Amino acid sequence: MSAPNHDRTKRRDSDTATSVTAVISKISRGRAAKFTALAAAGALVAGCADNAPQDTFQPEGTNAQLIDDLARPVFYIAGLVGIIVMAVIAWVVFRYRDRGQPIPEQTHGKPALEIGLTILPALILIGVAIPSVGVIMDLNETDDTECVVNVTGQQWWWEFDYPVQDGCVDGGITEPIVTSGQMVIPADTNVLIRGTSRDVIHSFWIPALNGKRDMVPGRVHNLRMQANEPGIYAGQCAEFCGLSHANMRMEVAALTDDGFAAWVDNQLEDYTPPEEGSLAAEGEAAFVANCARCHQVDGLEDADGVPQVARPDEQVYSGAAPNLTNLMTRNTFAGATFDLLRDECRDAVWEAPSDEFTDRYLEGVTDDCFAEVDLREWLRDAPAMRPMYADPEELEPTDGLYRGMPYLALSEDQIDQLLAYLLERK
Amino acid sequence: MFTTGTKFLIGASVVSLLATLIYGIGQDGVLGTVGLASATVGLIFLTSVNAILRDSNVFLDDEAPVESTAAAQPAPGASVWPLVFALGTVVVAVGLITYQPVVVIGLIALVVAGGEWAVQAWSERASSSGEHNAEVRSRVSNPLEYPVGGAVAVGIIIYSFSRVMLWLSKTNTVIAFGALAAVVVVVAFALARRPKLNAGAVGGGMAIGVVALVAAGAVTGADGERDIPEFETTSIWQEEAILHPEEYAEGAAEGHHPEGLICESPEAFPEADENASETVAIKSSIYEVVLNDSGTLDYDVPGVVGTSTAVMSLPRSNPTNVIFRNDSDEERRLSLDVGTMTVEIEHGEEVEEVEARNQICTTLIEPGGAQLLTFRVDEPTFAFDGQPNPNGPDDAEGFWFFVPGVDSAVLEVYVP
Ligand SMILES: [Cu+2]
């Protein structure tokens, strides 16, 4: 490349200058092209996913709709502004590229333009701010609540507890219900989450139903939830919370009013002990011996008729372990990370049309549909399934308390018994 | 060629060596041998030093150019670092037999002095120009010396401040430092008005101020902090009554406090009820429990409409914030009774296990007042099935909020 021979380049060492630019442009042309192509392809492919349950652009409830109605126009306007800016830059770069022409006269300041370019963005931002503030206010309404659910995050699963209340269902909820992993709500009902955490900050986020909200120890934060139609809506913890943050998921299952009433009745049913002499009965004994110190099963008694009161606060750092009374009414476990249903049964629930969803969900985990592999593996060695602080040798920082479920050294026979017992918990 | 001094030392070393050998073989006293051997080593060392250093001195009849001899080199500037290094060594040694922090201080001195010494020694060999060498030294050391030195100085000043503030009484601290702040403002104004004030005088004044402050900090720090009273809480009194029942009863008999558990008492416990810590943490979205003037307890979830029920259910093992508002026209406290707990009472060597009520309560709240109660319940309600609660209405089972002195004010709490 020869140095153009004019004023400007004369002042510097033209040889090195141009050869360096030449090299740079050679590298970056090749790389930039590849990178742009890849990025474009990535963006395209991501946009194509039709089965993306955590897509923020597919609102399924009034709250998410509010956000969508705000975000979309803003996104379009911002996109348009972005395109205009890029286009102008591209035009300037091309139009005034270095063709060897002399440097034009340099001027300083152009008040009219500067003031104009300050006022225009300010106006755009005000235009965005007014509806934003309105939506923020709407999303914080609590006085149209029809149902309250206490949501508590802990490493690395969510607990849902339905306090005694007049709302949620005809006749109200007469005794508290405690469940985990899947939050069941009546569809088309304004549910208010009162959320907190037992250990570190987590964030509750069901993209199809609302934005995310941090759940902070010692504080209670409200979050509205409403699903237009029955169905299941996936989400995940959105605030880094330690080892298994990536495996801390949750789902909201919205049922018809009747379906929800049936669910509530079932949750509050009295405990049915396994048939005497069955494998499950042996499982009950194994559960009392190995699990009941952490996991509550309401109504469970030991062989002498002593009610089993779980004391997870003496075992687990957060002070809680999932209540397993009705484990098989939910279809995922351990932070909604693993399935309790075989693939085809899971699809039947997840992809059910909304008018059939409630019935399919309420079937829970049937004998035929039970995907026992993951649960068996979990009982064999839970910490091997997902990272947790469960090595007894390394619990000094928590005074011997686990974070997660520890390895319990169960025999295969015990696991068979426990699986038989757990399969009846519904 | 050996100088006379060196010759003398060589002789002394040889004699000493011989003496050591003879004494060591002839007598079998260990101590003497050690002494003589040490003397020998010392003398040999001195001999070597003398031979190498003194003997390189120039003799008048030497022909070597005067500039190239060691004696003609400019002596390195005085340095404080070897001194600090030696001090550090001693401090470490002292620390090893006294306190660990002293070792740390000694080590810091060693590292700092060692580093500075090394840099200085290195810079003095950079060139033959002293000025240039000093500049080299600064360029290497200053980027570390200034920030670290500044931080240490500021740290010392702040620490001195805090010692003085903690030594003065609460009111005097405010007065003293208010006055000091005023002085600083006045001085700053004076300096701003007269920028040409003698720099030396200003610097001197400031130095005196800093020294005075550090000295005051040292004195007050040694004298200790003022008494910061720890206010009694209702929990302390509750625990006291359960763990030391006899002393507690004695205190009650002598009129120091009312009888019975504070959480079950409508009376005032002056220490806990009047001098209680005044801080109330405001947490979001708490439950509100209200004592109405009709003598009933109601609860409410602020901001949420239509959720109040006869039973208040709370999550287990989760801190719960309840704000108690007293809308009645008498001083009242809110108490919560969540079943029994087992406590261990020590009688000298023996430990007695006793069942006690598990209770928590606010202080007495004046009419119209409010207070926050934060608690956590780890056992579910059903764990106490079949056990009547003396604070429930008609000894009903379960967990209950109650207001001592107002029988109708009860509210059931359910913990699943
Ligand atoms: Cu999390």
mmCIF file with all atom_site columns, N, CA and C in Angstrom, chain A residues 318-362:
data_model
loop_
_atom_site.group_PDB
_atom_site.id
_atom_site.type_symbol
_atom_site.label_atom_id
_atom_site.label_alt_id
_atom_site.label_comp_id
_atom_site.label_asym_id
_atom_site.label_entity_id
_atom_site.label_seq_id
_atom_site.pdbx_PDB_ins_code
_atom_site.Cartn_x
_atom_site.Cartn_y
_atom_site.Cartn_z
_atom_site.occupancy
_atom_site.B_iso_or_equiv
_atom_site.pdbx_formal_charge
_atom_site.auth_seq_id
_atom_site.auth_comp_id
_atom_site.auth_asym_id
_atom_site.auth_atom_id
_atom_site.pdbx_PDB_model_num
ATOM 1   N N  . SER A 1 318 ? -30.917 -23.670 56.204 1.00 0.00 ? 318 SER A N  1
ATOM 2   C CA . SER A 1 318 ? -32.052 -22.768 55.997 1.00 0.00 ? 318 SER A CA 1
ATOM 3   C C  . SER A 1 318 ? -33.120 -22.997 57.057 1.00 0.00 ? 318 SER A C  1
ATOM 4   N N  . GLY A 1 319 ? -33.117 -24.174 57.684 1.00 0.00 ? 319 GLY A N  1
ATOM 5   C CA . GLY A 1 319 ? -34.141 -24.482 58.675 1.00 0.00 ? 319 GLY A CA 1
ATOM 6   C C  . GLY A 1 319 ? -35.335 -25.187 58.073 1.00 0.00 ? 319 GLY A C  1
ATOM 7   N N  . ALA A 1 320 ? -35.245 -25.584 56.816 1.00 0.00 ? 320 ALA A N  1
ATOM 8   C CA . ALA A 1 320 ? -36.407 -26.208 56.186 1.00 0.00 ? 320 ALA A CA 1
ATOM 9   C C  . ALA A 1 320 ? -35.984 -27.289 55.210 1.00 0.00 ? 320 ALA A C  1
ATOM 10  N N  . ALA A 1 321 ? -36.853 -28.277 55.039 1.00 0.00 ? 321 ALA A N  1
ATOM 11  C CA . ALA A 1 321 ? -36.710 -29.297 53.999 1.00 0.00 ? 321 ALA A CA 1
ATOM 12  C C  . ALA A 1 321 ? -38.106 -29.495 53.419 1.00 0.00 ? 321 ALA A C  1
ATOM 13  N N  . PRO A 1 322 ? -38.203 -29.907 52.162 1.00 0.00 ? 322 PRO A N  1
ATOM 14  C CA . PRO A 1 322 ? -39.543 -29.984 51.550 1.00 0.00 ? 322 PRO A CA 1
ATOM 15  C C  . PRO A 1 322 ? -40.487 -30.890 52.334 1.00 0.00 ? 322 PRO A C  1
ATOM 16  N N  . ASN A 1 323 ? -41.738 -30.442 52.427 1.00 0.00 ? 323 ASN A N  1
ATOM 17  C CA . ASN A 1 323 ? -42.794 -31.246 53.038 1.00 0.00 ? 323 ASN A CA 1
ATOM 18  C C  . ASN A 1 323 ? -43.194 -32.310 52.019 1.00 0.00 ? 323 ASN A C  1
ATOM 19  N N  . LEU A 1 324 ? -43.116 -33.585 52.416 1.00 0.00 ? 324 LEU A N  1
ATOM 20  C CA . LEU A 1 324 ? -43.335 -34.658 51.442 1.00 0.00 ? 324 LEU A CA 1
ATOM 21  C C  . LEU A 1 324 ? -44.722 -35.299 51.568 1.00 0.00 ? 324 LEU A C  1
ATOM 22  N N  . THR A 1 325 ? -45.610 -34.664 52.339 1.00 0.00 ? 325 THR A N  1
ATOM 23  C CA . THR A 1 325 ? -46.936 -35.255 52.561 1.00 0.00 ? 325 THR A CA 1
ATOM 24  C C  . THR A 1 325 ? -47.604 -35.646 51.246 1.00 0.00 ? 325 THR A C  1
ATOM 25  N N  . ASN A 1 326 ? -47.521 -34.764 50.255 1.00 0.00 ? 326 ASN A N  1
ATOM 26  C CA . ASN A 1 326 ? -48.191 -35.026 48.985 1.00 0.00 ? 326 ASN A CA 1
ATOM 27  C C  . ASN A 1 326 ? -47.213 -34.922 47.826 1.00 0.00 ? 326 ASN A C  1
ATOM 28  N N  . LEU A 1 327 ? -46.039 -35.513 48.000 1.00 0.00 ? 327 LEU A N  1
ATOM 29  C CA . LEU A 1 327 ? -44.987 -35.411 46.986 1.00 0.00 ? 327 LEU A CA 1
ATOM 30  C C  . LEU A 1 327 ? -45.512 -35.738 45.588 1.00 0.00 ? 327 LEU A C  1
ATOM 31  N N  . MET A 1 328 ? -46.332 -36.803 45.482 1.00 0.00 ? 328 MET A N  1
ATOM 32  C CA . MET A 1 328 ? -46.700 -37.278 44.145 1.00 0.00 ? 328 MET A CA 1
ATOM 33  C C  . MET A 1 328 ? -47.860 -36.494 43.518 1.00 0.00 ? 328 MET A C  1
ATOM 34  N N  . THR A 1 329 ? -48.275 -35.404 44.180 1.00 0.00 ? 329 THR A N  1
ATOM 35  C CA . THR A 1 329 ? -49.230 -34.530 43.492 1.00 0.00 ? 329 THR A CA 1
ATOM 36  C C  . THR A 1 329 ? -48.483 -33.505 42.652 1.00 0.00 ? 329 THR A C  1
ATOM 37  N N  . ARG A 1 330 ? -47.173 -33.351 42.896 1.00 0.00 ? 330 ARG A N  1
ATOM 38  C CA . ARG A 1 330 ? -46.409 -32.485 42.019 1.00 0.00 ? 330 ARG A CA 1
ATOM 39  C C  . ARG A 1 330 ? -45.681 -33.379 41.027 1.00 0.00 ? 330 ARG A C  1
ATOM 40  N N  . ASN A 1 331 ? -45.205 -32.818 39.936 1.00 0.00 ? 331 ASN A N  1
ATOM 41  C CA . ASN A 1 331 ? -44.575 -33.734 38.988 1.00 0.00 ? 331 ASN A CA 1
ATOM 42  C C  . ASN A 1 331 ? -43.097 -33.473 38.736 1.00 0.00 ? 331 ASN A C  1
ATOM 43  N N  . THR A 1 332 ? -42.519 -32.611 39.563 1.00 0.00 ? 332 THR A N  1
ATOM 44  C CA . THR A 1 332 ? -41.063 -32.456 39.531 1.00 0.00 ? 332 THR A CA 1
ATOM 45  C C  . THR A 1 332 ? -40.584 -32.434 40.980 1.00 0.00 ? 332 THR A C  1
ATOM 46  N N  . PHE A 1 333 ? -39.286 -32.589 41.195 1.00 0.00 ? 333 PHE A N  1
ATOM 47  C CA . PHE A 1 333 ? -38.782 -32.524 42.570 1.00 0.00 ? 333 PHE A CA 1
ATOM 48  C C  . PHE A 1 333 ? -37.389 -31.905 42.602 1.00 0.00 ? 333 PHE A C  1
ATOM 49  N N  . ALA A 1 334 ? -36.934 -31.616 43.826 1.00 0.00 ? 334 ALA A N  1
ATOM 50  C CA . ALA A 1 334 ? -35.613 -31.019 44.057 1.00 0.00 ? 334 ALA A CA 1
ATOM 51  C C  . ALA A 1 334 ? -35.433 -29.730 43.252 1.00 0.00 ? 334 ALA A C  1
ATOM 52  N N  . GLY A 1 335 ? -36.159 -28.720 43.656 1.00 0.00 ? 335 GLY A N  1
ATOM 53  C CA . GLY A 1 335 ? -36.068 -27.448 42.962 1.00 0.00 ? 335 GLY A CA 1
ATOM 54  C C  . GLY A 1 335 ? -36.605 -27.562 41.546 1.00 0.00 ? 335 GLY A C  1
ATOM 55  N N  . ALA A 1 336 ? -37.624 -28.425 41.371 1.00 0.00 ? 336 ALA A N  1
ATOM 56  C CA . ALA A 1 336 ? -38.260 -28.621 40.057 1.00 0.00 ? 336 ALA A CA 1
ATOM 57  C C  . ALA A 1 336 ? -37.227 -28.944 38.982 1.00 0.00 ? 336 ALA A C  1
ATOM 58  N N  . THR A 1 337 ? -36.131 -29.551 39.399 1.00 0.00 ? 337 THR A N  1
ATOM 59  C CA . THR A 1 337 ? -35.064 -29.850 38.440 1.00 0.00 ? 337 THR A CA 1
ATOM 60  C C  . THR A 1 337 ? -35.262 -31.205 37.769 1.00 0.00 ? 337 THR A C  1
ATOM 61  N N  . PHE A 1 338 ? -35.822 -32.162 38.527 1.00 0.00 ? 338 PHE A N  1
ATOM 62  C CA . PHE A 1 338 ? -35.962 -33.523 37.989 1.00 0.00 ? 338 PHE A CA 1
ATOM 63  C C  . PHE A 1 338 ? -37.436 -33.877 37.866 1.00 0.00 ? 338 PHE A C  1
ATOM 64  N N  . ASP A 1 339 ? -37.720 -34.746 36.879 1.00 0.00 ? 339 ASP A N  1
ATOM 65  C CA . ASP A 1 339 ? -39.109 -35.132 36.638 1.00 0.00 ? 339 ASP A CA 1
ATOM 66  C C  . ASP A 1 339 ? -39.507 -36.315 37.486 1.00 0.00 ? 339 ASP A C  1
ATOM 67  N N  . LEU A 1 340 ? -40.759 -36.308 37.906 1.00 0.00 ? 340 LEU A N  1
ATOM 68  C CA . LEU A 1 340 ? -41.336 -37.492 38.537 1.00 0.00 ? 340 LEU A CA 1
ATOM 69  C C  . LEU A 1 340 ? -42.165 -38.265 37.511 1.00 0.00 ? 340 LEU A C  1
ATOM 70  N N  . LEU A 1 341 ? -42.379 -37.643 36.342 1.00 0.00 ? 341 LEU A N  1
ATOM 71  C CA . LEU A 1 341 ? -43.195 -38.266 35.296 1.00 0.00 ? 341 LEU A CA 1
ATOM 72  C C  . LEU A 1 341 ? -42.301 -38.724 34.152 1.00 0.00 ? 341 LEU A C  1
ATOM 73  N N  . ARG A 1 342 ? -42.687 -39.866 33.558 1.00 0.00 ? 342 ARG A N  1
ATOM 74  C CA . ARG A 1 342 ? -42.020 -40.286 32.323 1.00 0.00 ? 342 ARG A CA 1
ATOM 75  C C  . ARG A 1 342 ? -42.232 -39.227 31.254 1.00 0.00 ? 342 ARG A C  1
ATOM 76  N N  . ASP A 1 343 ? -41.361 -39.231 30.233 1.00 0.00 ? 343 ASP A N  1
ATOM 77  C CA . ASP A 1 343 ? -41.440 -38.192 29.202 1.00 0.00 ? 343 ASP A CA 1
ATOM 78  C C  . ASP A 1 343 ? -42.820 -38.058 28.589 1.00 0.00 ? 343 ASP A C  1
ATOM 79  N N  . GLU A 1 344 ? -43.432 -39.223 28.203 1.00 0.00 ? 344 GLU A N  1
ATOM 80  C CA . GLU A 1 344 ? -44.705 -39.084 27.484 1.00 0.00 ? 344 GLU A CA 1
ATOM 81  C C  . GLU A 1 344 ? -45.784 -38.558 28.422 1.00 0.00 ? 344 GLU A C  1
ATOM 82  N N  . CYS A 1 345 ? -45.738 -38.960 29.696 1.00 0.00 ? 345 CYS A N  1
ATOM 83  C CA . CYS A 1 345 ? -46.734 -38.464 30.646 1.00 0.00 ? 345 CYS A CA 1
ATOM 84  C C  . CYS A 1 345 ? -46.504 -36.972 30.926 1.00 0.00 ? 345 CYS A C  1
ATOM 85  N N  . ARG A 1 346 ? -45.225 -36.625 30.999 1.00 0.00 ? 346 ARG A N  1
ATOM 86  C CA . ARG A 1 346 ? -44.899 -35.214 31.244 1.00 0.00 ? 346 ARG A CA 1
ATOM 87  C C  . ARG A 1 346 ? -45.418 -34.360 30.100 1.00 0.00 ? 346 ARG A C  1
ATOM 88  N N  . ASP A 1 347 ? -45.152 -34.810 28.883 1.00 0.00 ? 347 ASP A N  1
ATOM 89  C CA . ASP A 1 347 ? -45.634 -34.044 27.735 1.00 0.00 ? 347 ASP A CA 1
ATOM 90  C C  . ASP A 1 347 ? -47.148 -33.937 27.757 1.00 0.00 ? 347 ASP A C  1
ATOM 91  N N  . ALA A 1 348 ? -47.798 -35.024 28.156 1.00 0.00 ? 348 ALA A N  1
ATOM 92  C CA . ALA A 1 348 ? -49.262 -35.010 28.187 1.00 0.00 ? 348 ALA A CA 1
ATOM 93  C C  . ALA A 1 348 ? -49.768 -33.910 29.115 1.00 0.00 ? 348 ALA A C  1
ATOM 94  N N  . VAL A 1 349 ? -49.044 -33.653 30.213 1.00 0.00 ? 349 VAL A N  1
ATOM 95  C CA . VAL A 1 349 ? -49.457 -32.590 31.126 1.00 0.00 ? 349 VAL A CA 1
ATOM 96  C C  . VAL A 1 349 ? -49.021 -31.220 30.594 1.00 0.00 ? 349 VAL A C  1
ATOM 97  N N  . TRP A 1 350 ? -47.755 -31.137 30.231 1.00 0.00 ? 350 TRP A N  1
ATOM 98  C CA . TRP A 1 350 ? -47.206 -29.831 29.863 1.00 0.00 ? 350 TRP A CA 1
ATOM 99  C C  . TRP A 1 350 ? -47.790 -29.288 28.582 1.00 0.00 ? 350 TRP A C  1
ATOM 100 N N  . GLU A 1 351 ? -48.136 -30.209 27.664 1.00 0.00 ? 351 GLU A N  1
ATOM 101 C CA . GLU A 1 351 ? -48.639 -29.727 26.386 1.00 0.00 ? 351 GLU A CA 1
ATOM 102 C C  . GLU A 1 351 ? -50.144 -29.856 26.275 1.00 0.00 ? 351 GLU A C  1
ATOM 103 N N  . ALA A 1 352 ? -50.799 -30.145 27.404 1.00 0.00 ? 352 ALA A N  1
ATOM 104 C CA . ALA A 1 352 ? -52.248 -30.300 27.369 1.00 0.00 ? 352 ALA A CA 1
ATOM 105 C C  . ALA A 1 352 ? -52.905 -28.973 26.998 1.00 0.00 ? 352 ALA A C  1
ATOM 106 N N  . PRO A 1 353 ? -53.966 -29.027 26.174 1.00 0.00 ? 353 PRO A N  1
ATOM 107 C CA . PRO A 1 353 ? -54.745 -27.815 25.935 1.00 0.00 ? 353 PRO A CA 1
ATOM 108 C C  . PRO A 1 353 ? -55.315 -27.332 27.259 1.00 0.00 ? 353 PRO A C  1
ATOM 109 N N  . SER A 1 354 ? -55.551 -26.030 27.374 1.00 0.00 ? 354 SER A N  1
ATOM 110 C CA . SER A 1 354 ? -55.844 -25.514 28.707 1.00 0.00 ? 354 SER A CA 1
ATOM 111 C C  . SER A 1 354 ? -57.129 -26.103 29.304 1.00 0.00 ? 354 SER A C  1
ATOM 112 N N  . ASP A 1 355 ? -58.091 -26.521 28.456 1.00 0.00 ? 355 ASP A N  1
ATOM 113 C CA . ASP A 1 355 ? -59.309 -27.069 29.055 1.00 0.00 ? 355 ASP A CA 1
ATOM 114 C C  . ASP A 1 355 ? -59.111 -28.501 29.562 1.00 0.00 ? 355 ASP A C  1
ATOM 115 N N  . GLU A 1 356 ? -57.993 -29.138 29.179 1.00 0.00 ? 356 GLU A N  1
ATOM 116 C CA . GLU A 1 356 ? -57.754 -30.499 29.688 1.00 0.00 ? 356 GLU A CA 1
ATOM 117 C C  . GLU A 1 356 ? -56.668 -30.505 30.748 1.00 0.00 ? 356 GLU A C  1
ATOM 118 N N  . PHE A 1 357 ? -55.973 -29.375 30.875 1.00 0.00 ? 357 PHE A N  1
ATOM 119 C CA . PHE A 1 357 ? -54.791 -29.359 31.743 1.00 0.00 ? 357 PHE A CA 1
ATOM 120 C C  . PHE A 1 357 ? -55.113 -29.750 33.189 1.00 0.00 ? 357 PHE A C  1
ATOM 121 N N  . THR A 1 358 ? -56.165 -29.123 33.740 1.00 0.00 ? 358 THR A N  1
ATOM 122 C CA . THR A 1 358 ? -56.469 -29.322 35.155 1.00 0.00 ? 358 THR A CA 1
ATOM 123 C C  . THR A 1 358 ? -56.606 -30.801 35.501 1.00 0.00 ? 358 THR A C  1
ATOM 124 N N  . ASP A 1 359 ? -57.401 -31.524 34.702 1.00 0.00 ? 359 ASP A N  1
ATOM 125 C CA . ASP A 1 359 ? -57.610 -32.943 35.002 1.00 0.00 ? 359 ASP A CA 1
ATOM 126 C C  . ASP A 1 359 ? -56.304 -33.725 34.943 1.00 0.00 ? 359 ASP A C  1
ATOM 127 N N  . ARG A 1 360 ? -55.524 -33.432 33.907 1.00 0.00 ? 360 ARG A N  1
ATOM 128 C CA . ARG A 1 360 ? -54.267 -34.190 33.768 1.00 0.00 ? 360 ARG A CA 1
ATOM 129 C C  . ARG A 1 360 ? -53.332 -33.878 34.929 1.00 0.00 ? 360 ARG A C  1
ATOM 130 N N  . TYR A 1 361 ? -53.288 -32.611 35.317 1.00 0.00 ? 361 TYR A N  1
ATOM 131 C CA . TYR A 1 361 ? -52.379 -32.255 36.418 1.00 0.00 ? 361 TYR A CA 1
ATOM 132 C C  . TYR A 1 361 ? -52.809 -32.947 37.707 1.00 0.00 ? 361 TYR A C  1
ATOM 133 N N  . LEU A 1 362 ? -54.121 -32.966 37.932 1.00 0.00 ? 362 LEU A N  1
ATOM 134 C CA . LEU A 1 362 ? -54.607 -33.511 39.202 1.00 0.00 ? 362 LEU A CA 1
ATOM 135 C C  . LEU A 1 362 ? -54.414 -35.016 39.308 1.00 0.00 ? 362 LEU A C  1
#
